Coordinates of N, CA and C in Angstrom, one line a residue:
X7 N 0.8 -1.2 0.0 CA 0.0 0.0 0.0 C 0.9 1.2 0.0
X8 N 0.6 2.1 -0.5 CA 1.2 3.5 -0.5 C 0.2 4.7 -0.1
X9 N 1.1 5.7 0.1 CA 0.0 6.8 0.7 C 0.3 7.8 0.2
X10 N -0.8 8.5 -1.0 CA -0.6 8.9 -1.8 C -1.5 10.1 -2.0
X11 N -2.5 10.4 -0.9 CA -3.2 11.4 -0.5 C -4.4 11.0 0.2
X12 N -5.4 11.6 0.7 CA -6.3 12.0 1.4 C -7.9 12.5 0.5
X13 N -8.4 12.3 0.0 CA -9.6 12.5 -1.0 C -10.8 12.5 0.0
X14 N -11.1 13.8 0.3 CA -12.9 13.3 0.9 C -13.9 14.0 -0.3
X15 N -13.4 14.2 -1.6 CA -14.7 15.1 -2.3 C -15.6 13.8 -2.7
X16 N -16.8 15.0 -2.8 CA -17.6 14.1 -2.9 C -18.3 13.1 -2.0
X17 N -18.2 13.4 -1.0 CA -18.4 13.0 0.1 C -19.0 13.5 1.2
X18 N -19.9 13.3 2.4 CA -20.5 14.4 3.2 C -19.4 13.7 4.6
X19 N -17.7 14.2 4.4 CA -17.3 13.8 5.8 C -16.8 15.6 6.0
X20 N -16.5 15.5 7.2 CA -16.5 16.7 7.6 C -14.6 16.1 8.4
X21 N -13.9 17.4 8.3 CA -12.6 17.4 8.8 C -12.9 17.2 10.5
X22 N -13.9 17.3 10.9 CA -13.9 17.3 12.6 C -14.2 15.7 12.9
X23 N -14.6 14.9 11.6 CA -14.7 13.6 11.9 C -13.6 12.5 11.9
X24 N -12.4 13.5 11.5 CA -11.1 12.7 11.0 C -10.3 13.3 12.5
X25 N -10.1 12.4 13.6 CA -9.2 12.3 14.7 C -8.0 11.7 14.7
X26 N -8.2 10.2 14.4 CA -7.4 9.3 14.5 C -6.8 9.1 13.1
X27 N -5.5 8.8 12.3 CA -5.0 7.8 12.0 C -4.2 7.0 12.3
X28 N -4.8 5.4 12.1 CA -3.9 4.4 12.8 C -3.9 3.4 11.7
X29 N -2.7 3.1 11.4 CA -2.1 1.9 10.5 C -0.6 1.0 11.0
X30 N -0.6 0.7 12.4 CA 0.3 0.4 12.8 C 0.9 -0.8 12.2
X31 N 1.5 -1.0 12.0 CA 2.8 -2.3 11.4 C 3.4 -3.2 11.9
X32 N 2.8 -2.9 13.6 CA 3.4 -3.5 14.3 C 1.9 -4.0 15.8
X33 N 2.3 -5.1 16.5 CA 1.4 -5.3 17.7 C 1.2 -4.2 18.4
X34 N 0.2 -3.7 19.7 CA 0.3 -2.9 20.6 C 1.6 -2.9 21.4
X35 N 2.5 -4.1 21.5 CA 3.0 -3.7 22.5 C 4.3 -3.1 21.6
X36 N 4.2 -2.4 19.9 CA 5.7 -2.3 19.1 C 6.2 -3.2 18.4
X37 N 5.7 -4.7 19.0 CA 6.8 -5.8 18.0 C 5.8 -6.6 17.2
X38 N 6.4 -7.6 16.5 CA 5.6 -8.8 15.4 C 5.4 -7.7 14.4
X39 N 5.6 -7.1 13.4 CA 5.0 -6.7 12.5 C 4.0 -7.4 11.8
X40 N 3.1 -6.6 11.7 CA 1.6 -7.6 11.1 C 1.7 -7.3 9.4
X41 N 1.7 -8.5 8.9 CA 1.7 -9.1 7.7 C 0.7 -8.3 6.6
X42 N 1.4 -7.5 6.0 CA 0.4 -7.0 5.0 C 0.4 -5.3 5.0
X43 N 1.1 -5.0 6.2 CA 0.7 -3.6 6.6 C 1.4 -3.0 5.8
X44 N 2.5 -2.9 5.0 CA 3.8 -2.4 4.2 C 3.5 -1.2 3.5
X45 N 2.5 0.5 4.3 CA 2.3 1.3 3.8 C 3.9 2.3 3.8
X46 N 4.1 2.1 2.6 CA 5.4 3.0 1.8 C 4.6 4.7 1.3
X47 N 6.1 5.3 0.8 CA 5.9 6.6 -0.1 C 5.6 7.4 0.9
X48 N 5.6 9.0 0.7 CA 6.1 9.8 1.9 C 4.4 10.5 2.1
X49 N 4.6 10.7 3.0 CA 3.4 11.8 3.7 C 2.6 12.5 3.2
X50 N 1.6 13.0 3.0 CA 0.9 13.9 2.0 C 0.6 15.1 2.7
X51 N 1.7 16.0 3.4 CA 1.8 17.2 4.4 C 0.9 18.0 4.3
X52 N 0.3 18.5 2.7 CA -0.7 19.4 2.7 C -2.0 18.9 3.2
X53 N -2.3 17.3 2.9 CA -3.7 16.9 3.0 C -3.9 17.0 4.1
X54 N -2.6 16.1 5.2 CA -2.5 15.6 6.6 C -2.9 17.6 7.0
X55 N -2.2 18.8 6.7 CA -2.5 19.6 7.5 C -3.9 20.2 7.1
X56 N -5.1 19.9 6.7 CA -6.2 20.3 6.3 C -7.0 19.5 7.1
X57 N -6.3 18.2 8.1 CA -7.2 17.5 8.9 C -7.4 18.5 10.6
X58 N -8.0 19.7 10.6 CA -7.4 20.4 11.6 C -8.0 20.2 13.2
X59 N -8.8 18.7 13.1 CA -9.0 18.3 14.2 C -8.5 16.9 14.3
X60 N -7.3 16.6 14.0 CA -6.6 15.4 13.7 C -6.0 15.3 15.4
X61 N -5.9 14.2 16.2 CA -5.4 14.2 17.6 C -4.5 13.4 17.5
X62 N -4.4 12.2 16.7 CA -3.4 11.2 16.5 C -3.6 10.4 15.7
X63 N -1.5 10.2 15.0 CA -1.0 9.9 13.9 C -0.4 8.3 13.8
X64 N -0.8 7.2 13.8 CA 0.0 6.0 14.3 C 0.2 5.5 13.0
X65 N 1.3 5.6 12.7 CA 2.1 4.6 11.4 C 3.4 4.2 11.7
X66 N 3.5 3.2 12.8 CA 4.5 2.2 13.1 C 5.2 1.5 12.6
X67 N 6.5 1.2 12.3 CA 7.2 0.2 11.5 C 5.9 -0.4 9.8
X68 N 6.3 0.5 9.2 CA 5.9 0.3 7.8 C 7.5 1.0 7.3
X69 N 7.1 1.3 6.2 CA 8.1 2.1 4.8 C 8.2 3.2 4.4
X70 N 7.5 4.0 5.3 CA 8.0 5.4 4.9 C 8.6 6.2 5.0
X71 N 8.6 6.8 4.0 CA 10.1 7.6 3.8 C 9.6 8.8 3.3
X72 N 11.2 9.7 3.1 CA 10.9 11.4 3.0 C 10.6 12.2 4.7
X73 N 10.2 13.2 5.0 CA 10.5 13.7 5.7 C 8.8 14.1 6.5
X74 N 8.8 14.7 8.1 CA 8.0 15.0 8.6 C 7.0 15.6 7.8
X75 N 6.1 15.8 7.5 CA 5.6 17.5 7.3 C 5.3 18.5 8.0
X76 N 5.9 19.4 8.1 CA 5.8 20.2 9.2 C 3.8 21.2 9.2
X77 N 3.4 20.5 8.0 CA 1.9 21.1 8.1 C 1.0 20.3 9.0
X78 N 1.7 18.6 9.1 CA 1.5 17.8 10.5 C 1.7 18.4 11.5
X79 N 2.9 18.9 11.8 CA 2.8 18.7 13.4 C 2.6 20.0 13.7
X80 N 2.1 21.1 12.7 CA 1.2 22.8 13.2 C -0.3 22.6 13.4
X81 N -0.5 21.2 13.8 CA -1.9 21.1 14.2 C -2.3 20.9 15.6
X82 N -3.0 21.9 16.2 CA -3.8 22.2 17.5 C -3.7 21.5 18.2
X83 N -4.5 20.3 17.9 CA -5.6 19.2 18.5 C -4.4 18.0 18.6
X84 N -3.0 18.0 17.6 CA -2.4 16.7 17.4 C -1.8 16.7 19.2
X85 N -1.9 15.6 19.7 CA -1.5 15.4 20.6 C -0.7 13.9 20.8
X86 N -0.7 13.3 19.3 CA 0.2 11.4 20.0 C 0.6 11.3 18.1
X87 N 1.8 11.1 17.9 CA 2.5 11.0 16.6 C 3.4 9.7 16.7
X88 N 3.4 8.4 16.1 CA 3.9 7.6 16.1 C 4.6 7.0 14.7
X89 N 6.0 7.7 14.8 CA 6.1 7.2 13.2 C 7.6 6.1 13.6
X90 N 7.2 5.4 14.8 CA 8.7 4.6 14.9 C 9.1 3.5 13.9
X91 N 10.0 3.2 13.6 CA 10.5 1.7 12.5 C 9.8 2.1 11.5
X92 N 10.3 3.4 10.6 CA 9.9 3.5 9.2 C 11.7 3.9 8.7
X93 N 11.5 4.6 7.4 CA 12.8 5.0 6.5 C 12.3 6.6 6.6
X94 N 12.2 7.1 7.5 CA 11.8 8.6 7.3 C 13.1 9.3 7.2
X95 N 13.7 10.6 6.7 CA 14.8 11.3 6.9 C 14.7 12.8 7.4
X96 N 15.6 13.7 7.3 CA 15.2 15.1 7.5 C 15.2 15.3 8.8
X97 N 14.3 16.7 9.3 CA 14.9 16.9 10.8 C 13.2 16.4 11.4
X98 N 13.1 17.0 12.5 CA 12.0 16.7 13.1 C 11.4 18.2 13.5
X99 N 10.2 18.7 13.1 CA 10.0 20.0 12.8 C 9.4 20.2 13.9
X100 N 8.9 21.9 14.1 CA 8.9 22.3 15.6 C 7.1 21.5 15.7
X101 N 7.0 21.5 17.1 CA 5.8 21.1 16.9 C 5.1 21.9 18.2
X102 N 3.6 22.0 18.2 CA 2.8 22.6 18.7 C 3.4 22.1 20.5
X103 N 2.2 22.9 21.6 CA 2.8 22.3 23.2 C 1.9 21.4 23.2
X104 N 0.9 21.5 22.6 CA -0.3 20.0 22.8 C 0.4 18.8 22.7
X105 N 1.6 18.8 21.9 CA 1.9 17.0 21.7 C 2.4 16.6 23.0
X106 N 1.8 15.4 23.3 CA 2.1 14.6 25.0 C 2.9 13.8 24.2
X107 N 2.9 12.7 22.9 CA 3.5 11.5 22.8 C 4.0 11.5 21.2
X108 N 5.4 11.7 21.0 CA 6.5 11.8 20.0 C 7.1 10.5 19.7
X109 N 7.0 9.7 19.1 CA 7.4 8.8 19.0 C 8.0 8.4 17.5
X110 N 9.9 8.6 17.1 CA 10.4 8.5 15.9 C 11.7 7.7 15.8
X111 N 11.5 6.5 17.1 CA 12.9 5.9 17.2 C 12.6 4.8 15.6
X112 N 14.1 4.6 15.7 CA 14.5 3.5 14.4 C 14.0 4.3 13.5
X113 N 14.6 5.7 13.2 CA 14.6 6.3 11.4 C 16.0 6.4 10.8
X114 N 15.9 7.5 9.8 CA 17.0 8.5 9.6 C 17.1 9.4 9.5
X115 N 16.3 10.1 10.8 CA 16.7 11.8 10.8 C 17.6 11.9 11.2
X116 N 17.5 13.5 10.9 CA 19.2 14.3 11.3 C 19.3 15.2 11.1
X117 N 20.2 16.3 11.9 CA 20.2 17.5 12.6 C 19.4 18.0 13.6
X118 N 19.3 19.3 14.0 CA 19.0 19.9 15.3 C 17.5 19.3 15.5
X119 N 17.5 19.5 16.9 CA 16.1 19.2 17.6 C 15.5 20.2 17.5
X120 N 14.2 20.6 17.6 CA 13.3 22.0 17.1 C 13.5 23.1 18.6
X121 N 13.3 23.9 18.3 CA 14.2 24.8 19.4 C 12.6 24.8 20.4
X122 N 12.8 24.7 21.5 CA 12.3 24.5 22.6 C 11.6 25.7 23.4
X123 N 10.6 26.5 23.2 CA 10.8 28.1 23.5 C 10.5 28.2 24.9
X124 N 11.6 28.8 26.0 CA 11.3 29.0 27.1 C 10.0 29.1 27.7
X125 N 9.2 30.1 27.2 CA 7.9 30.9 27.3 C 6.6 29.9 27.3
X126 N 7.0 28.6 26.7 CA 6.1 27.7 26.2 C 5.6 26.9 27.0
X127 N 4.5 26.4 27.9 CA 4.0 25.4 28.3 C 4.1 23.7 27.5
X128 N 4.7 23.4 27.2 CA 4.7 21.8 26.8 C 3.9 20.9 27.3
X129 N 3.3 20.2 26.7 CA 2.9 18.9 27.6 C 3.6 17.1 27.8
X130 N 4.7 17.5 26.5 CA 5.4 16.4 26.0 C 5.2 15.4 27.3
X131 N 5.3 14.5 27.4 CA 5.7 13.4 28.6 C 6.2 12.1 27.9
X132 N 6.0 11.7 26.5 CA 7.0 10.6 26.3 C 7.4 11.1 24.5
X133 N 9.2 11.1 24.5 CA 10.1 11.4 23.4 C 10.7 10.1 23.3
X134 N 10.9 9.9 22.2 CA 11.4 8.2 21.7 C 12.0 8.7 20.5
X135 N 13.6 8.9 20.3 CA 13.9 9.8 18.8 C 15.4 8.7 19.2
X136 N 15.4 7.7 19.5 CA 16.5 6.9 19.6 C 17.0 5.9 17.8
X137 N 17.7 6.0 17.9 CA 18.2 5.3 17.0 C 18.0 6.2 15.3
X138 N 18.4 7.4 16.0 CA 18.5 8.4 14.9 C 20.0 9.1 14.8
X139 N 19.9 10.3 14.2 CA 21.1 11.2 14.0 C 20.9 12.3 14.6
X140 N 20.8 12.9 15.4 CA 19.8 13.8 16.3 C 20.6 14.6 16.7
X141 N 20.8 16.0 17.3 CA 21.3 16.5 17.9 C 20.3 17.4 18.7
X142 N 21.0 17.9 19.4 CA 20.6 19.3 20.0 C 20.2 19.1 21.5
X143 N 19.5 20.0 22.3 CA 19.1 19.8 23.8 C 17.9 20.3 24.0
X144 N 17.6 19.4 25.4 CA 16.0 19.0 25.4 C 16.0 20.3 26.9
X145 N 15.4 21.5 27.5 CA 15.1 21.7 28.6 C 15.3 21.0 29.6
X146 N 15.9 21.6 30.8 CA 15.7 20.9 31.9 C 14.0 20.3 32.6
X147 N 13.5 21.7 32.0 CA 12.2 22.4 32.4 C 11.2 20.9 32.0
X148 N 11.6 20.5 31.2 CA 10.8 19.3 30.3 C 11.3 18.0 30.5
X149 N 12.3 17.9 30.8 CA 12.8 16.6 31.6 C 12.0 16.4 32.8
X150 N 11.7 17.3 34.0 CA 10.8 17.0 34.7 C 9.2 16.2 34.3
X151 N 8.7 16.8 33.6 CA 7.7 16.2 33.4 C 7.6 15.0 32.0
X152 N 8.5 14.6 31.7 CA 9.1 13.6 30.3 C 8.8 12.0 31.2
X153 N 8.2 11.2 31.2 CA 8.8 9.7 31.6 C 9.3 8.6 30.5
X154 N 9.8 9.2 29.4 CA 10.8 8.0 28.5 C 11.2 9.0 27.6
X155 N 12.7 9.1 27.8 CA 13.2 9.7 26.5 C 14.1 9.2 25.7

């Protein structure tokens, strides 16, 4: 399967009905990849940011590749992003204080972490960016309230 865009014309769905996407590639608990799931090809950033009541993104160990979209993660309401065990590259773009759960171990990003703005309330509590090319530093301020990083 590939993911190749987002189409609702023609249709009576409304963007407030689209919360969830979930196509994990893997069991609940991360492991067994389930047979069949192998959604490849990169993100469709404009569509994904037109979903403006989107709360969470689960596409776990599949094949995708290319880079975040940063029109993803400027959405309000996203609060849980799961793109662990894919071929994603690029950096990881700033993202709103609503996100509680970041999850992008086993890729190939690389370079700086999105700058962290003092002034900002965060809600982050679990960061999973292991088994990348990563740099940069995370807040003290946010390490308190983090439990897996």
């Amino acid at each position: 399967m590939t993911v190749i865009g987002i189409d609702k014309e023609g249709n009576k769905v409304r963007d407030s009905v689209v919360k969830n996407i979930v196509l994990p590639g893997a069991d609940s608990n991360g492991e067994n990849p389930v047979p069949g799931r192998n959604v490849s090809g990169k993100l469709p950033g404009k569509e994904l940011g037109k979903l403006k009541y989107l709360e969470e993104i689960t596409m776990n160990h599949n094949k995708l590749a290319g880079s975040i979209p940063t029109e993803l993660m400027a959405l309000d309401d996203l609060y849980w992003v799961d793109f662990t065990g894919n071929d994603m590259t690029g950096t990881v773009p700033q993202f709103g204080e609503g996100l509680q759960y970041l999850y992008m171990g086993d890729n190939d990003l690389s370079g700086e972490l999105p700058a962290f703005e003092e002034s900002k309330e965060y809600q982050m509590t679990h960061l999973w960016i292991y088994n990348n090319n990563l740099s940069g530093s995370i807040p003290a301020t946010m390490g308190t309230t983090m439990k897996h990083m």
